[in-house]
Amino acid sequence: MGWVESLPFLRYGKSFQVHRRMFQQHFNKTASANYHPVQLRQSRILAQKLVSGGGVNVQETEDAINTYVAESAYVTAVIVRIVAGYHVTSAEDPYIKLAHEVCIALANSGSGGGSILDFIPAVAYLPRWFPGTHYAYHARDNLPKVQALYEFTFDDVQSKMASQGSGGASGTVESSIMATQLAALQEARNSDSEGVGYTSDDVKGAGATAYIAGAETVA
C-alpha cells in the first residue's frame, strides 16, 4: 500500500533505529508535555461543541459531537498541529479528509502478516477476478491515498519554510516536529557537516506515521 519509511513496517536495522530515535525524541515524557497547550486548545473547541446547543436540544448537540469525533477531527487536529504546525479549522479540512480516507483503507486492508499475499506473494500478479486477489488490488487501489499522506504534509511544511526563507507572507511556519527536523537537516547541509543522521525521506515517513497514528486513534 506504499508504507515506506514507516516505523511499524521497518525491519530492525539502521532505518528502524533512526525512526525509533526520532519518535523517542519528540514523544518522550518531557517532550510530550510541550503539546499540552495544543491539546487544551482542541479540548476547548470540543467543549464548545458540547454546549453549542445551549442545553435546548440535547439530541442535536450529541449528533454534532458524534459527527465531529467520528470524522476524527478532534484528535487529528491535535496530531496535525504537533507534526506539521497546521491549524485544522473544520471537519471538512483537507487534513481531516485525507486521514479519514487512509484510515478506512488501512482498516480494510486485512491483518498484517495474515493474508494470502503474505504466504503466496505471486497472488499479487493474478487478474482481479481470480479468487484471493482482493487484498492485492485493495492495496493497489489505495496506493495513491497513502502516497498523498506522505507527500501532502511534507510538501505543506516544506513550502511554508521555503516561502518564509524568501520573505513570503504566506510562509509562516509554526513550531512542529517536521519543521524542526527539516530545519536541522537544512542547517547540516548548509554547514557541510556530517549530517543529522536522517534524510528528508525519513522526515516524510516519520511525519506520515505520526499523522495517521494520531488520526487512527479514533477513526
PDB file of N, CA and C in Angstrom, residues 13-14 21 45 49 53 57 74 81 104 139 143 148 153 159 161 163 194 211 216:
ATOM      1  N   GLY A  13      17.012  -2.570  12.008  1.00  0.00           N
ATOM      2  CA  GLY A  13      18.254  -2.200  11.344  1.00  0.00           C
ATOM      3  C   GLY A  13      18.484  -0.710  11.494  1.00  0.00           C
ATOM      4  N   LYS A  14      19.297  -0.114  10.624  1.00  0.00           N
ATOM      5  CA  LYS A  14      19.644   1.293  10.738  1.00  0.00           C
ATOM      6  C   LYS A  14      18.410   2.194  10.605  1.00  0.00           C
ATOM      7  N   ARG A  21      14.469   6.557  17.129  1.00  0.00           N
ATOM      8  CA  ARG A  21      15.126   7.680  17.811  1.00  0.00           C
ATOM      9  C   ARG A  21      14.340   8.975  17.594  1.00  0.00           C
ATOM     10  N   ILE A  45     -12.298  23.553  22.042  1.00  0.00           N
ATOM     11  CA  ILE A  45     -13.154  23.532  20.851  1.00  0.00           C
ATOM     12  C   ILE A  45     -14.192  22.422  20.981  1.00  0.00           C
ATOM     13  N   LYS A  49     -18.400  22.632  21.334  1.00  0.00           N
ATOM     14  CA  LYS A  49     -19.364  21.854  20.554  1.00  0.00           C
ATOM     15  C   LYS A  49     -20.357  21.145  21.476  1.00  0.00           C
ATOM     16  N   GLY A  53     -25.484  23.529  21.673  1.00  0.00           N
ATOM     17  CA  GLY A  53     -26.938  23.506  21.616  1.00  0.00           C
ATOM     18  C   GLY A  53     -27.582  24.336  22.709  1.00  0.00           C
ATOM     19  N   ASN A  57     -31.530  21.591  22.781  1.00  0.00           N
ATOM     20  CA  ASN A  57     -31.756  20.362  22.034  1.00  0.00           C
ATOM     21  C   ASN A  57     -30.577  19.422  22.248  1.00  0.00           C
ATOM     22  N   TYR A  74     -11.242  15.931  16.036  1.00  0.00           N
ATOM     23  CA  TYR A  74     -10.650  16.358  17.316  1.00  0.00           C
ATOM     24  C   TYR A  74      -9.209  15.873  17.467  1.00  0.00           C
ATOM     25  N   ARG A  81      -1.360  19.502  14.245  1.00  0.00           N
ATOM     26  CA  ARG A  81      -0.699  20.704  14.790  1.00  0.00           C
ATOM     27  C   ARG A  81       0.681  20.347  15.315  1.00  0.00           C
ATOM     28  N   ILE A 104      -9.726   4.417   6.594  1.00  0.00           N
ATOM     29  CA  ILE A 104     -10.675   3.447   6.054  1.00  0.00           C
ATOM     30  C   ILE A 104      -9.932   2.405   5.226  1.00  0.00           C
ATOM     31  N   ALA A 139      -4.761  -2.941  -2.078  1.00  0.00           N
ATOM     32  CA  ALA A 139      -3.514  -2.204  -1.857  1.00  0.00           C
ATOM     33  C   ALA A 139      -3.201  -1.307  -3.049  1.00  0.00           C
ATOM     34  N   LEU A 143      -3.108   2.850  -2.999  1.00  0.00           N
ATOM     35  CA  LEU A 143      -1.733   3.345  -3.005  1.00  0.00           C
ATOM     36  C   LEU A 143      -1.659   4.864  -3.165  1.00  0.00           C
ATOM     37  N   ALA A 148      -0.286  10.147  -1.025  1.00  0.00           N
ATOM     38  CA  ALA A 148      -0.715  11.522  -0.755  1.00  0.00           C
ATOM     39  C   ALA A 148      -0.502  11.876   0.711  1.00  0.00           C
ATOM     40  N   THR A 153       1.604  16.393   3.707  1.00  0.00           N
ATOM     41  CA  THR A 153       2.110  17.028   4.925  1.00  0.00           C
ATOM     42  C   THR A 153       3.520  17.564   4.723  1.00  0.00           C
ATOM     43  N   SER A 159       7.056  23.841   1.807  1.00  0.00           N
ATOM     44  CA  SER A 159       6.736  25.031   1.011  1.00  0.00           C
ATOM     45  C   SER A 159       6.629  26.276   1.889  1.00  0.00           C
ATOM     46  N   MET A 161       8.229  26.727   4.717  1.00  0.00           N
ATOM     47  CA  MET A 161       9.590  27.057   5.138  1.00  0.00           C
ATOM     48  C   MET A 161      10.331  27.791   4.023  1.00  0.00           C
ATOM     49  N   SER A 163       8.949  29.546   1.609  1.00  0.00           N
ATOM     50  CA  SER A 163       8.335  30.863   1.442  1.00  0.00           C
ATOM     51  C   SER A 163       8.792  31.823   2.530  1.00  0.00           C
ATOM     52  N   GLU A 194      28.579  16.557   8.971  1.00  0.00           N
ATOM     53  CA  GLU A 194      28.363  15.143   8.693  1.00  0.00           C
ATOM     54  C   GLU A 194      26.887  14.781   8.604  1.00  0.00           C
ATOM     55  N   TYR A 211       1.163  11.171  11.917  1.00  0.00           N
ATOM     56  CA  TYR A 211      -0.087  11.767  11.455  1.00  0.00           C
ATOM     57  C   TYR A 211      -1.214  10.734  11.441  1.00  0.00           C
ATOM     58  N   GLU A 216      -5.818   7.609  13.556  1.00  0.00           N
ATOM     59  CA  GLU A 216      -6.376   6.258  13.706  1.00  0.00           C
ATOM     60  C   GLU A 216      -6.829   5.996  15.128  1.00  0.00           C
TER      61      GLU A 216
END
